[in-house]
XYZ file of C-alpha atoms in Angstrom:
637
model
C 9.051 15.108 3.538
C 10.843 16.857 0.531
C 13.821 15.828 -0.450
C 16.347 16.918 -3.045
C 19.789 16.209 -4.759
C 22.162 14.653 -7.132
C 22.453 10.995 -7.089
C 25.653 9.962 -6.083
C 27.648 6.641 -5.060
C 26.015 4.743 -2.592
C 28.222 4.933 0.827
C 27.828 1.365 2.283
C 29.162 2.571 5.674
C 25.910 4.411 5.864
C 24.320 0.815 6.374
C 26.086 0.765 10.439
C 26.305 -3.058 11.711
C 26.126 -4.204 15.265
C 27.054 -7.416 16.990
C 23.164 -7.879 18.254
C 23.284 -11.279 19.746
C 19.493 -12.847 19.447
C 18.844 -13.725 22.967
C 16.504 -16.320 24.236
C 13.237 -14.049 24.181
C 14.536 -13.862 20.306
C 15.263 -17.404 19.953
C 12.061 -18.249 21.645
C 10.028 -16.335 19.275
C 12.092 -17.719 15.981
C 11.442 -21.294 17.546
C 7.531 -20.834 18.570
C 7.096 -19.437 14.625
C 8.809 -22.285 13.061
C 6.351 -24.871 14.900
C 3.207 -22.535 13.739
C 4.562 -22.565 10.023
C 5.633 -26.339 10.181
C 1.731 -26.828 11.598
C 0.457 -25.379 8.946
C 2.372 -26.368 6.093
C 1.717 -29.976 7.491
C -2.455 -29.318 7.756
C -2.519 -27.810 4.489
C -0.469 -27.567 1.188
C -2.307 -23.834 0.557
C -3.474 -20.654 2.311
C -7.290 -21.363 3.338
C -8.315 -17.715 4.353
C -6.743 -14.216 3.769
C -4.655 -12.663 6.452
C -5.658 -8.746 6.911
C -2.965 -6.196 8.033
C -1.477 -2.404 6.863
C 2.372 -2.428 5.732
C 2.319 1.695 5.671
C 1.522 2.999 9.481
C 3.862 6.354 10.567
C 3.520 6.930 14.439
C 4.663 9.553 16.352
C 8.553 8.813 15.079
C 7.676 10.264 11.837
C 8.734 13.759 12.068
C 5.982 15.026 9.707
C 3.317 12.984 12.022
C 4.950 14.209 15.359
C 4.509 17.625 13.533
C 1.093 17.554 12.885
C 0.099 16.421 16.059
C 0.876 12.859 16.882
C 1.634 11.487 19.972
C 0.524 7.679 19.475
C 4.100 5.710 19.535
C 4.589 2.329 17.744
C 3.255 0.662 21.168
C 0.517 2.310 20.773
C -0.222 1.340 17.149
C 0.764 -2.317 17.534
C -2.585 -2.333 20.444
C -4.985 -0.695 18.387
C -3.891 -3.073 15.412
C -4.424 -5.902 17.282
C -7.891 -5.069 18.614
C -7.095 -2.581 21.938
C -8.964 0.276 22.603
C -6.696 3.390 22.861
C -6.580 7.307 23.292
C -6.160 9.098 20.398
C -4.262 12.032 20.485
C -7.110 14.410 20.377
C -8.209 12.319 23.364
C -11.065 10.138 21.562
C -11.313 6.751 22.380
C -10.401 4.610 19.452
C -10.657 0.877 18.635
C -11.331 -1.458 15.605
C -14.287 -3.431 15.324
C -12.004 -6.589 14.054
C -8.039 -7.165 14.839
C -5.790 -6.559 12.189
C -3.344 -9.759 11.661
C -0.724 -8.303 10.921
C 1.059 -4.455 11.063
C 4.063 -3.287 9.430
C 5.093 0.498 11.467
C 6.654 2.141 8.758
C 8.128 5.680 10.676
C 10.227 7.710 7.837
C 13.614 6.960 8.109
C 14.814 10.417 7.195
C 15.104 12.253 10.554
C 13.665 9.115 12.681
C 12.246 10.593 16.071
C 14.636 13.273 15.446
C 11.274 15.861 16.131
C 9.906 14.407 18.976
C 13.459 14.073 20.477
C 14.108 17.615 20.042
C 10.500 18.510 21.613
C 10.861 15.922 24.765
C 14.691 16.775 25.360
C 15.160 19.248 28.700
C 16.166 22.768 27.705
C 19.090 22.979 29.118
C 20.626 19.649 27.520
C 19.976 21.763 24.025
C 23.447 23.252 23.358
C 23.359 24.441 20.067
C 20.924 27.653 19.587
C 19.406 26.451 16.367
C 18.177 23.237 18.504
C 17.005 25.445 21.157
C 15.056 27.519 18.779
C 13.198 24.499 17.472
C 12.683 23.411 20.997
C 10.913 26.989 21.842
C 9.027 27.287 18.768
C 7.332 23.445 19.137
C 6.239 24.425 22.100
C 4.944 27.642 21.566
C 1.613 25.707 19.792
C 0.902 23.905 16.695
C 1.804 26.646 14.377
C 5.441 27.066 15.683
C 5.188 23.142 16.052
C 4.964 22.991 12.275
C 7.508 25.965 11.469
C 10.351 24.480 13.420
C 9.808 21.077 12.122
C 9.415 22.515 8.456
C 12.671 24.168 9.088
C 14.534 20.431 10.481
C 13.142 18.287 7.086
C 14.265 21.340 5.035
C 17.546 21.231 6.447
C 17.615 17.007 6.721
C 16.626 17.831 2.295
C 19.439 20.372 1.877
C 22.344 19.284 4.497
C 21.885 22.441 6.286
C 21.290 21.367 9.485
C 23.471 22.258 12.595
C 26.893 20.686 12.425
C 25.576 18.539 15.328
C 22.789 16.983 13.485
C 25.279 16.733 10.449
C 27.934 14.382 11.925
C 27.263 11.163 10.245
C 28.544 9.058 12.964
C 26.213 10.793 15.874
C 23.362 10.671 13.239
C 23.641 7.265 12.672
C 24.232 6.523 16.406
C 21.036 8.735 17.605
C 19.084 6.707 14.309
C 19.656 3.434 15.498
C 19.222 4.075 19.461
C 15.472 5.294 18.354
C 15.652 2.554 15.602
C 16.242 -0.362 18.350
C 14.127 0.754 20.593
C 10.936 0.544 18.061
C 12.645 -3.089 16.997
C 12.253 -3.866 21.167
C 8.590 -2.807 20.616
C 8.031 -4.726 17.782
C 9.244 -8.090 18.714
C 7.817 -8.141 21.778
C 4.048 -7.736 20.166
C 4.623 -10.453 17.677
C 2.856 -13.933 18.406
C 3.324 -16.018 15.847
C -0.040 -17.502 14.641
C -2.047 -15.031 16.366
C -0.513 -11.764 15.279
C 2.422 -10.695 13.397
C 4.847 -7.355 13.732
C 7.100 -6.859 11.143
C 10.163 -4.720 11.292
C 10.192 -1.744 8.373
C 10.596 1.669 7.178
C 9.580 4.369 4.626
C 12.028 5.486 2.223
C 10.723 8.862 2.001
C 12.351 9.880 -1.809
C 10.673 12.899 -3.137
C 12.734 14.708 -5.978
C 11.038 17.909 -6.555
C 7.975 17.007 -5.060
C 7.761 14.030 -6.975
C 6.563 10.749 -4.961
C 8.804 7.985 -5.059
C 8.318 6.653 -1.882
C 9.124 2.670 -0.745
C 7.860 1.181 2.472
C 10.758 -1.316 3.189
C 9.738 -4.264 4.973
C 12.359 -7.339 6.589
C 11.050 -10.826 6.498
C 13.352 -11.411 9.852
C 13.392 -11.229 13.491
C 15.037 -7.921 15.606
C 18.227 -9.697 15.363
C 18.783 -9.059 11.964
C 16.633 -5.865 12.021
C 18.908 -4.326 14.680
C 22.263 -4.910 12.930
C 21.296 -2.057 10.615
C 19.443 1.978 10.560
C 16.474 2.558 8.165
C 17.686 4.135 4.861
C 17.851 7.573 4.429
C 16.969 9.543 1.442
C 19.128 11.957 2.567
C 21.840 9.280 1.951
C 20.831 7.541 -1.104
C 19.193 10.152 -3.551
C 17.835 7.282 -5.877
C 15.837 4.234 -5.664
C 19.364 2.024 -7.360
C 21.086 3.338 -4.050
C 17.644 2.057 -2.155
C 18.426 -1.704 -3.679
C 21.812 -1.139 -3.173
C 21.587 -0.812 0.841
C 18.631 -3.992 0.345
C 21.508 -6.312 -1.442
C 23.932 -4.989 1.331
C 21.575 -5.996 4.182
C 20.393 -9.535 2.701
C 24.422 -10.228 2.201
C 25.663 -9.213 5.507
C 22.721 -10.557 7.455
C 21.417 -13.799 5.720
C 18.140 -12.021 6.327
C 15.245 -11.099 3.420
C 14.002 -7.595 2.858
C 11.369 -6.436 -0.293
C 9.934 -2.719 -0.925
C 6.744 -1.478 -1.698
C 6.177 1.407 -4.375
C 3.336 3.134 -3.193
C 1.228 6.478 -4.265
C 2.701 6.391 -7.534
C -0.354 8.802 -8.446
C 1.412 11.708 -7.345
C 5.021 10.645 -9.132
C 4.287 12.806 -12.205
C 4.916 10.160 -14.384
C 8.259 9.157 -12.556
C 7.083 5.595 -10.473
C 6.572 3.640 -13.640
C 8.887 4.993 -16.771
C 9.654 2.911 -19.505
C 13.555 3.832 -19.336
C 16.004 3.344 -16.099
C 16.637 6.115 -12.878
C 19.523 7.687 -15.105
C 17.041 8.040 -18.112
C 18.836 5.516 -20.008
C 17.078 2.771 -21.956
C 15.837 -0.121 -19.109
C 18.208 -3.423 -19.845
C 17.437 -6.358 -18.731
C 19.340 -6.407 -15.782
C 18.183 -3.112 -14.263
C 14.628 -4.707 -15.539
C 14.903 -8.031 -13.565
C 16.620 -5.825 -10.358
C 13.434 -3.861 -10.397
C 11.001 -6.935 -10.011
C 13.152 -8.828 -7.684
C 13.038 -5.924 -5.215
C 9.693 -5.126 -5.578
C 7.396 -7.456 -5.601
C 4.235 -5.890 -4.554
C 3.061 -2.446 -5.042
C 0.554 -0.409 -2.849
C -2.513 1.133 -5.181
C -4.428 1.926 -2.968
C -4.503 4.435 0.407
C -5.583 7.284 2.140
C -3.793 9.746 -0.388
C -5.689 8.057 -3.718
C -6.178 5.047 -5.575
C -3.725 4.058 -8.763
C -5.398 1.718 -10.612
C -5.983 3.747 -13.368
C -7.174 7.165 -14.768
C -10.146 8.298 -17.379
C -7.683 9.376 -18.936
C -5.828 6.509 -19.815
C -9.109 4.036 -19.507
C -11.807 6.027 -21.352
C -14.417 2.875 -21.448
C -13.807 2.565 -18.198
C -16.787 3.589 -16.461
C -15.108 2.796 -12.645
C -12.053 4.590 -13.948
C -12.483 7.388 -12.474
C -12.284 5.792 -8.223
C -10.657 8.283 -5.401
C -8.826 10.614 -7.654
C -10.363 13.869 -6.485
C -7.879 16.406 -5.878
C -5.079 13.800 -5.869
C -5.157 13.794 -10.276
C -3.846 17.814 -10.109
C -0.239 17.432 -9.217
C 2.663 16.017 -7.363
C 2.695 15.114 -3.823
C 3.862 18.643 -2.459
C 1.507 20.465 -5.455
C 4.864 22.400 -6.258
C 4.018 20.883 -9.980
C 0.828 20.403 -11.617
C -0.176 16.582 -13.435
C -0.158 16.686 -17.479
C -1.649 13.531 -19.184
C 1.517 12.664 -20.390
C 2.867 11.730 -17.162
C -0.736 9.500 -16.299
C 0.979 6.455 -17.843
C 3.816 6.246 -15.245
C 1.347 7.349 -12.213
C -0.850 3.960 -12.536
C -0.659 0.562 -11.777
C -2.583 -0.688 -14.935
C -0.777 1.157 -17.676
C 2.270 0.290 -15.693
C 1.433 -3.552 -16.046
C 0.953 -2.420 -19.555
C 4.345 -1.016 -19.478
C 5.863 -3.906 -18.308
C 4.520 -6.027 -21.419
C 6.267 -3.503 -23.885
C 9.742 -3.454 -21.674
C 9.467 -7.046 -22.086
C 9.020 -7.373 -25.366
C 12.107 -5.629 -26.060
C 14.210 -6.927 -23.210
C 13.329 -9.952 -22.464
C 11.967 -9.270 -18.664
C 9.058 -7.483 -17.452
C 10.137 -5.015 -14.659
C 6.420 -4.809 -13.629
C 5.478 -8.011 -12.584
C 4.044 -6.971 -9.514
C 1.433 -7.951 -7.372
C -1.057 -5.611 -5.448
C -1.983 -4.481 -2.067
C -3.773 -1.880 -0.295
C -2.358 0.307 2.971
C -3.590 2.949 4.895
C -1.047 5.776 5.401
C -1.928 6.971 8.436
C 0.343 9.418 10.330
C -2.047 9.391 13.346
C -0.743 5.345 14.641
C -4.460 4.190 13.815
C -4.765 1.719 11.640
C -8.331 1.795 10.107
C -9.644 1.629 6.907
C -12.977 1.786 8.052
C -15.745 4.330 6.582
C -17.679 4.931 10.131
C -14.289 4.679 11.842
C -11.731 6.972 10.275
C -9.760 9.265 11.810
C -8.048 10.867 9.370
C -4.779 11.105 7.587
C -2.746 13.037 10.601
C -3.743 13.919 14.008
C -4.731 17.657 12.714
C -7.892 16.030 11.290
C -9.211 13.650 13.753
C -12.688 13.457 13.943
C -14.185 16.574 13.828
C -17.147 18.424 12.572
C -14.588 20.845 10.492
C -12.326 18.329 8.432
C -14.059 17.903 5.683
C -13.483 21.399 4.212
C -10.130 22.376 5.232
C -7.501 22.864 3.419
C -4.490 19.881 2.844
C -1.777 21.442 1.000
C 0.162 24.402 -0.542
C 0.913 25.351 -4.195
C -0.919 26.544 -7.377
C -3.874 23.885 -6.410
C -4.889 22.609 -2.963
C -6.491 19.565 -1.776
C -9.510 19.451 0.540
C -9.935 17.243 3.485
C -12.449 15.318 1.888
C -10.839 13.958 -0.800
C -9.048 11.881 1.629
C -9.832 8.290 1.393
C -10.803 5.798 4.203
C -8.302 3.134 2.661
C -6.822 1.028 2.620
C -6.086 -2.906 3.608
C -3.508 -5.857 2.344
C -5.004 -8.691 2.276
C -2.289 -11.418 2.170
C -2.941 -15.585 1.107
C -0.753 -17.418 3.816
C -0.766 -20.979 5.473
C 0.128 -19.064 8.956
C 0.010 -15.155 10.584
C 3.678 -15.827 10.903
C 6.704 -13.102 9.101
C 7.871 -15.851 6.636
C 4.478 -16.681 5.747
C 3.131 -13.671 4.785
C 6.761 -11.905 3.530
C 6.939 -15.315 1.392
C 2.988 -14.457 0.065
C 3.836 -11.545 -0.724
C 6.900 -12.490 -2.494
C 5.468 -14.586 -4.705
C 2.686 -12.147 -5.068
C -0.649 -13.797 -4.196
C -2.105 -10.612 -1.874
C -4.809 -8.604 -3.341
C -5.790 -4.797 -1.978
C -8.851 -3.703 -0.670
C -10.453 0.033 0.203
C -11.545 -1.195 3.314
C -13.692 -3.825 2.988
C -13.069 -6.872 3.855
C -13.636 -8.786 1.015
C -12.770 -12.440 0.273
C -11.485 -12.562 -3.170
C -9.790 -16.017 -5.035
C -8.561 -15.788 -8.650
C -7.128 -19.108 -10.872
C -6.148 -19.400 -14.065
C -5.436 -22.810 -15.978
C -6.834 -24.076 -19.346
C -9.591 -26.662 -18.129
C -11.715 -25.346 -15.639
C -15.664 -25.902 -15.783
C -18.576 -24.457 -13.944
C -18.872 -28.352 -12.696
C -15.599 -27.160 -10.713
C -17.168 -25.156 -8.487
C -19.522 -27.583 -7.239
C -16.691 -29.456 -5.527
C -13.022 -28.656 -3.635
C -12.268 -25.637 -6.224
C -9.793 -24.301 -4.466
C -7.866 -27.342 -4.714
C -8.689 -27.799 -8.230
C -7.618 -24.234 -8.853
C -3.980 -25.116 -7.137
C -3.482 -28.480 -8.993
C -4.512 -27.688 -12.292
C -3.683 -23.851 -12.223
C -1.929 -21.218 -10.900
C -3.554 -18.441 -8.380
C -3.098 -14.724 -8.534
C 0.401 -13.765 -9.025
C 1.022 -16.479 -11.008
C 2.415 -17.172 -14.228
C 0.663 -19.237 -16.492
C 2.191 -21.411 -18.993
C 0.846 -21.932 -22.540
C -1.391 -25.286 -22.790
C 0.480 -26.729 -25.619
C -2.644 -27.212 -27.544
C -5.626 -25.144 -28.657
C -7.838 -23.596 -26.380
C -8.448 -20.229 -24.625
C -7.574 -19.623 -20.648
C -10.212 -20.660 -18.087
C -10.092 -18.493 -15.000
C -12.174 -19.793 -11.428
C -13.205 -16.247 -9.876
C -14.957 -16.210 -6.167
C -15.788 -13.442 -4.236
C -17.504 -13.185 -0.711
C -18.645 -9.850 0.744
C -17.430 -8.453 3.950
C -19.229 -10.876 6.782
C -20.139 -7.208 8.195
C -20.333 -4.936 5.341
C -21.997 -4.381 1.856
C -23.081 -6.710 -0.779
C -21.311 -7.070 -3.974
C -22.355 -5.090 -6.945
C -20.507 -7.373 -9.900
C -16.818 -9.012 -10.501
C -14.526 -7.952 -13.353
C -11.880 -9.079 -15.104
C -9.396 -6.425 -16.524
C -7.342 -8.083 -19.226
C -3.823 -6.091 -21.087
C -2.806 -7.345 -24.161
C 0.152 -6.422 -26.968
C -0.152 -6.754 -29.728
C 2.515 -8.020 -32.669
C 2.903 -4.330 -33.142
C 4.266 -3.628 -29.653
C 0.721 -1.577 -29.084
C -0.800 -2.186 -25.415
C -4.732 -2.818 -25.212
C -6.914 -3.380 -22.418
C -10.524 -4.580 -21.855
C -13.039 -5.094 -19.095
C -15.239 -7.894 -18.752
C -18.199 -8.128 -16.468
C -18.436 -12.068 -15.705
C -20.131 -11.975 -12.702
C -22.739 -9.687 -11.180
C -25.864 -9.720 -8.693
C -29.307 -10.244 -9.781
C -28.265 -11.703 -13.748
C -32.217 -12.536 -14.237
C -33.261 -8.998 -14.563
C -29.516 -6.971 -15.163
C -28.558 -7.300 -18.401
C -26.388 -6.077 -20.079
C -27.233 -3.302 -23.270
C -26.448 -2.215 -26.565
C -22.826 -0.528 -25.382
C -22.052 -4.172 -23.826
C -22.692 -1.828 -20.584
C -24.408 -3.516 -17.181
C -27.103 -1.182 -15.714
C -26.023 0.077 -11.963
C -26.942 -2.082 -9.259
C -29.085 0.545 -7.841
C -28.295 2.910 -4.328
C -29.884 1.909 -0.822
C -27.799 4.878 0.742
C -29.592 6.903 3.027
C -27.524 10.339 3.405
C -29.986 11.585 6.389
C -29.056 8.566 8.589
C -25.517 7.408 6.705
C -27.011 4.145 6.307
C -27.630 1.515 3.567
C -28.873 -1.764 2.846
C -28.467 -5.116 1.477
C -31.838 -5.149 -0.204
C -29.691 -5.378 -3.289
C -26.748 -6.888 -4.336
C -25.353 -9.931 -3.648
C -23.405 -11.731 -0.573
C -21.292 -14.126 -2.935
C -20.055 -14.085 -6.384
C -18.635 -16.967 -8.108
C -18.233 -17.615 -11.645
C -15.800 -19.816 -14.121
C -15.025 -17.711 -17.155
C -13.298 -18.247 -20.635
C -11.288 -15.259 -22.787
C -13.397 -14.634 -25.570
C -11.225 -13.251 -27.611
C -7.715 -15.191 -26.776
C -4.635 -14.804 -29.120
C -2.176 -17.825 -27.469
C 0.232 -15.721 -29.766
C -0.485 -12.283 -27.310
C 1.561 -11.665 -23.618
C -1.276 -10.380 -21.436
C -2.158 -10.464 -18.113
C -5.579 -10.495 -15.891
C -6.621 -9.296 -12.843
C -10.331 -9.269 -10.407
C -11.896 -6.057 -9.775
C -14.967 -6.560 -7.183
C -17.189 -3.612 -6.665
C -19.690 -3.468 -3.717
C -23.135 -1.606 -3.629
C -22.965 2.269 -3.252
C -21.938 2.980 0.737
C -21.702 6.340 2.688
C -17.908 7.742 2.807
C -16.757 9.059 5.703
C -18.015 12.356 5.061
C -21.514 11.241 5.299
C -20.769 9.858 8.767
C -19.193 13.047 9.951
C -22.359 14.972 8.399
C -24.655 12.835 10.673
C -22.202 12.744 13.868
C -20.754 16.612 14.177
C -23.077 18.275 11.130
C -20.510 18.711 9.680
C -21.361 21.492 6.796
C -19.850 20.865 3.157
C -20.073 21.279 -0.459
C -22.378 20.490 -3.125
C -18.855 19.120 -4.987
C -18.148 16.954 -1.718
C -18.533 13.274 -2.783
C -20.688 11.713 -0.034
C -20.889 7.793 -1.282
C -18.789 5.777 -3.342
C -18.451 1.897 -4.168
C -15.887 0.340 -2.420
C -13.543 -2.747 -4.157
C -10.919 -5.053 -4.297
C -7.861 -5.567 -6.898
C -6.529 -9.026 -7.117
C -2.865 -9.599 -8.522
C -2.506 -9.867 -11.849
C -2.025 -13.984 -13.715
C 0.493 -13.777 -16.777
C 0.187 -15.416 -19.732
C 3.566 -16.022 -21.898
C 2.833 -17.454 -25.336
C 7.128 -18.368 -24.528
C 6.923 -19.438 -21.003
């Protein structure tokens, strides 16, 4: 959903407060997820296993999903992310081979369920003719579906709309009606310790086709979600207002709230600058605002990964991971990608970018960890290759997917450039909200493709290979700090020691190696970056050559049957490894990057399943991974 305008003050009677009393189903739940948190804090003083859940899930109260087909409502999601089988709405049966723990629905704010109100509301009831056109053409069929609700989000972008649908007060009013009814939804599917629901929305900002989207997520129970209405881009026409409206709701309610960045790969350079909204050198206030509201950032999803680019990571041989199609231009293709603009599009230069900010200011604005969410405008949560169902309900399964067309403008995307991706993985004590908001907060979550990898990262200055023969997880929280963390200088000499562990997915692929990405800057303010292979499958006979370069694991995939095996690879990698080339005098940071064996894609599946017919260009296999947070080293810490 486009949106467009000048920034302007922030109106802080947009954010509407209620009197919502909590009520004893509330209270109940508040007081059933204190005892599961207080249980586990008291059986263990650290997370044991990751928690697996999407934060980015648009249902049928999306208008662009409800648009393009969907009819799957938040209840709907909140079973299928839990394990239930449900109807899709192309009327195939869909379920997940493994629960999710937790889901975040995530519905657009601007014009919540304003769509599928218009399309379910009697005719009669419709007053004003512009609404009564809109209700005609939606259900005339999917192409005057998709007019009349390209006509409402132009009109939400431009303040067109019928005077109606204009009146701030009956906006706000219809909003939060739609708004608590979802929270009612919510709260009643969260169990605390078995499964958690959080309440959140997408701030959909999109200047000039430019992504900028947040998914905003509340750390509290319906009580606090319900004394507010999801933030509007139409309202705040810059991500300052965004915090601004975050401050406002942790003030009045007591409550906790974070956003996400996500698909900064189609920003055009705008997610990660190196100056502030207004174009103004960053300070370090607006620097330190920036981290403390966003914490994590999605880099990974259906529309692309953001780790990095080719461009910007030329020795990077795994550089180059789901960027087909999604490289060219902005989200709406309405303006094509330079190399200029790569360095604010990806997570690692932006990590990068935080070091030089830093340097200058005093605080890194991009101290962020990393997760991985699906996107999905369909209410089906899956990241899962031979379960995918697309990234809207227009492109379900289907033999004819593949090839058609995605978007508009000088350059088009093609259904299979879509990517079956991707998953949060969260390290919590419980699958309770404060546990996992308070993980995520502190940043030790890592993001995964799909997979379900098991991936541990610690950094301190003494570890040994001897560590991993006893409790190293304990050793790694005693005499370190995990992922996320910052990591102090030794006081004496010595080079970083990092305890790396990854498992494959108890149901899917071996592991091909683990790598640690390292930034630098130098005393020159010049960022650097380098890749280290320090663990891999079969060491005896892969070795590495005369360009430092591992040979490739080898391919098991069988296109014919979409199959592979685990005749190669490995089911575990562990490894304690030292910087070789350590300046204690440097800021850098470190993060994991696990790659599995070569695996069909979805494509491959659909190939087998409807025959589907494709392209010689159509990428059929791919090697799935994981991104831990980044450690940070401060020389001045």
């Amino acid at each position: 959903m486009a949106t467009k305008g000048t920034i302007a003050a922030l109106p802080l009677l947009a954010l509407v407060l209620t009197l919502a009393g909590c009520g004893d189903k509330a209270a109940d739940k508040a007081k059933a997820e204190a005892e599961v948190t207080a249980k586990a804090e008291a059986a263990s003083p650290y997370p044991l296993k990751p928690l697996w859940g999407d934060t980015h899930l648009h249902t049928a109260n999306s208008s662009d999903a409800f648009a393009l087909g969907a009819r799957l409502g938040p209840e709907d999601a909140l079973r299928f992310a839990r394990g239930e089988a449900v109807t899709s709405t192309t009327g195939v049966k869909a379920q997940l081979e493994r629960p999710l723990d937790f889901l975040v629905v995530s519905d657009h704010s601007d014009g919540l369920g304003a769509i599928k109100a218009i399309y379910d509301a009697p005719r009669l009831m419709l007053r004003d003719p512009t609404l009564r056109r809109w209700h005609d053409m939606m259900h005339e069929g999917p192409a005057g579906m998709q007019k009349a609700a390209g006509e409402l989000i132009t009109g939400f972008a431009n303040k067109t709309l019928p005077a109606s649908m204009m009146d701030p007060s009956k906006n706000a009013e219809r909003t939060k009606t739609i708004w608590t009814d979802q929270n009612a939804i919510v709260e009643r599917y969260n169990e605390p310790g078995k499964f958690t629901s959080f309440f959140g929305f997408e701030y959909t900002l999109m200047p000039d086709g430019n992504n900028l989207h947040r998914i905003v997520i509340m750390r509290d129970g319906k009580a606090q979600a319900d004394q507010v209405v999801p933030f509007s881009s139409t309202v705040g026409t810059s991500v300052d207002q965004l915090w601004d409206y975050m401050d406002t709701y942790e003030k009045t309610t007591g409550g906790q709230i974070l956003a996400i960045p996500h698909n900064s790969n189609v920003s055009n350079g705008l997610m990660f600058q190196l100056t502030q909204t207004d174009g103004k050198p960053m300070t370090a206030a607006y620097a330190a605002r920036r981290a403390a509201h966003e914490p994590v950032v999605e880099i990974t999803q259906i529309k692309g990964d953001s780790e990095t680019h080719p461009f910007l990571s030329p020795n990077d041989e795994f550089a180059g991971f789901g960027q087909a199609g999604w490289e060219l231009g902005n989200l709406s293709m309405t303006q094509l990608s330079t190399p200029s603009m790569y360095t604010g599009n990806y997570v690692r230069a932006a990590l990068q970018h935080g070091l030089e900010v830093e340097a200058k200011t005093g605080v890194n604005p991009y101290k962020f960890g990393v997760i991985g969410s699906t996107d999905s405008h369909t209410a089906l949560s899956t990241a899962d290759e031979n379960n995918f169902f697309g990234k809207h309900a227009g492109v379900e399964p289907s033999a004819a997917r593949a090839m058609l067309p995605q978007s508009l403008g000088k350059a088009g995307r093609v259904g299979w450039q879509y990517l079956a991706g991707g998953y949060a993985a969260v390290w919590a004590k419980a699958n309770t909200r404060a546990e996992i908001f308070d993980a995520m907060k502190r940043r030790e979550v890592y993001a995964s493709t799909g997979p379900r990898m098991t991936v541990r990262l610690f950094g301190g200055w003494d570890f040994a290979a001897a560590d991993l023969q006893g409790d190293w997880v304990k050793a790694g929280y005693a005499r370190g700090v995990p992922m996320g963390g910052d990591l102090k200088p030794a006081g004496k000499p010595g080079a970083p020691t990092f305890i790396v562990s990854a498992l494959k997915d108890p149901i899917g692929a071996n592991l091909d190696r683990v790598q640690i990405v390292k930034g630098w800057i130098d005393a020159k303010g010049a960022t650097h970056e380098q890749i280290y292979d320090v663990v891999w499958s079969t060491p005896a006979t892969r070795k590495p050559g005369a360009n430092g370069k591992l040979p490739p694991v080898g391919d098991t995939v069988d296109l014919k049957t979409a199959t592979y095996t685990n005749s190669i690879g490995a089911p575990t990698l562990q490894t304690v490894w030292t910087d070789p080339a350590f300046d204690p005098a440097q800021k850098a940071f470190y993060y994991v990057r696990v790659l599995e064996i070569p695996t069909p894609r979805w494509v491959a599946y659909d190939i087998v399943r409807y025959k589907a017919k494709v392209g010689p260009e159509v990428q059929l296999k791919s090697q799935e991974r994981a991104y831990s947070s980044p450690i940070w080293y401060d020389p001045k810490a």
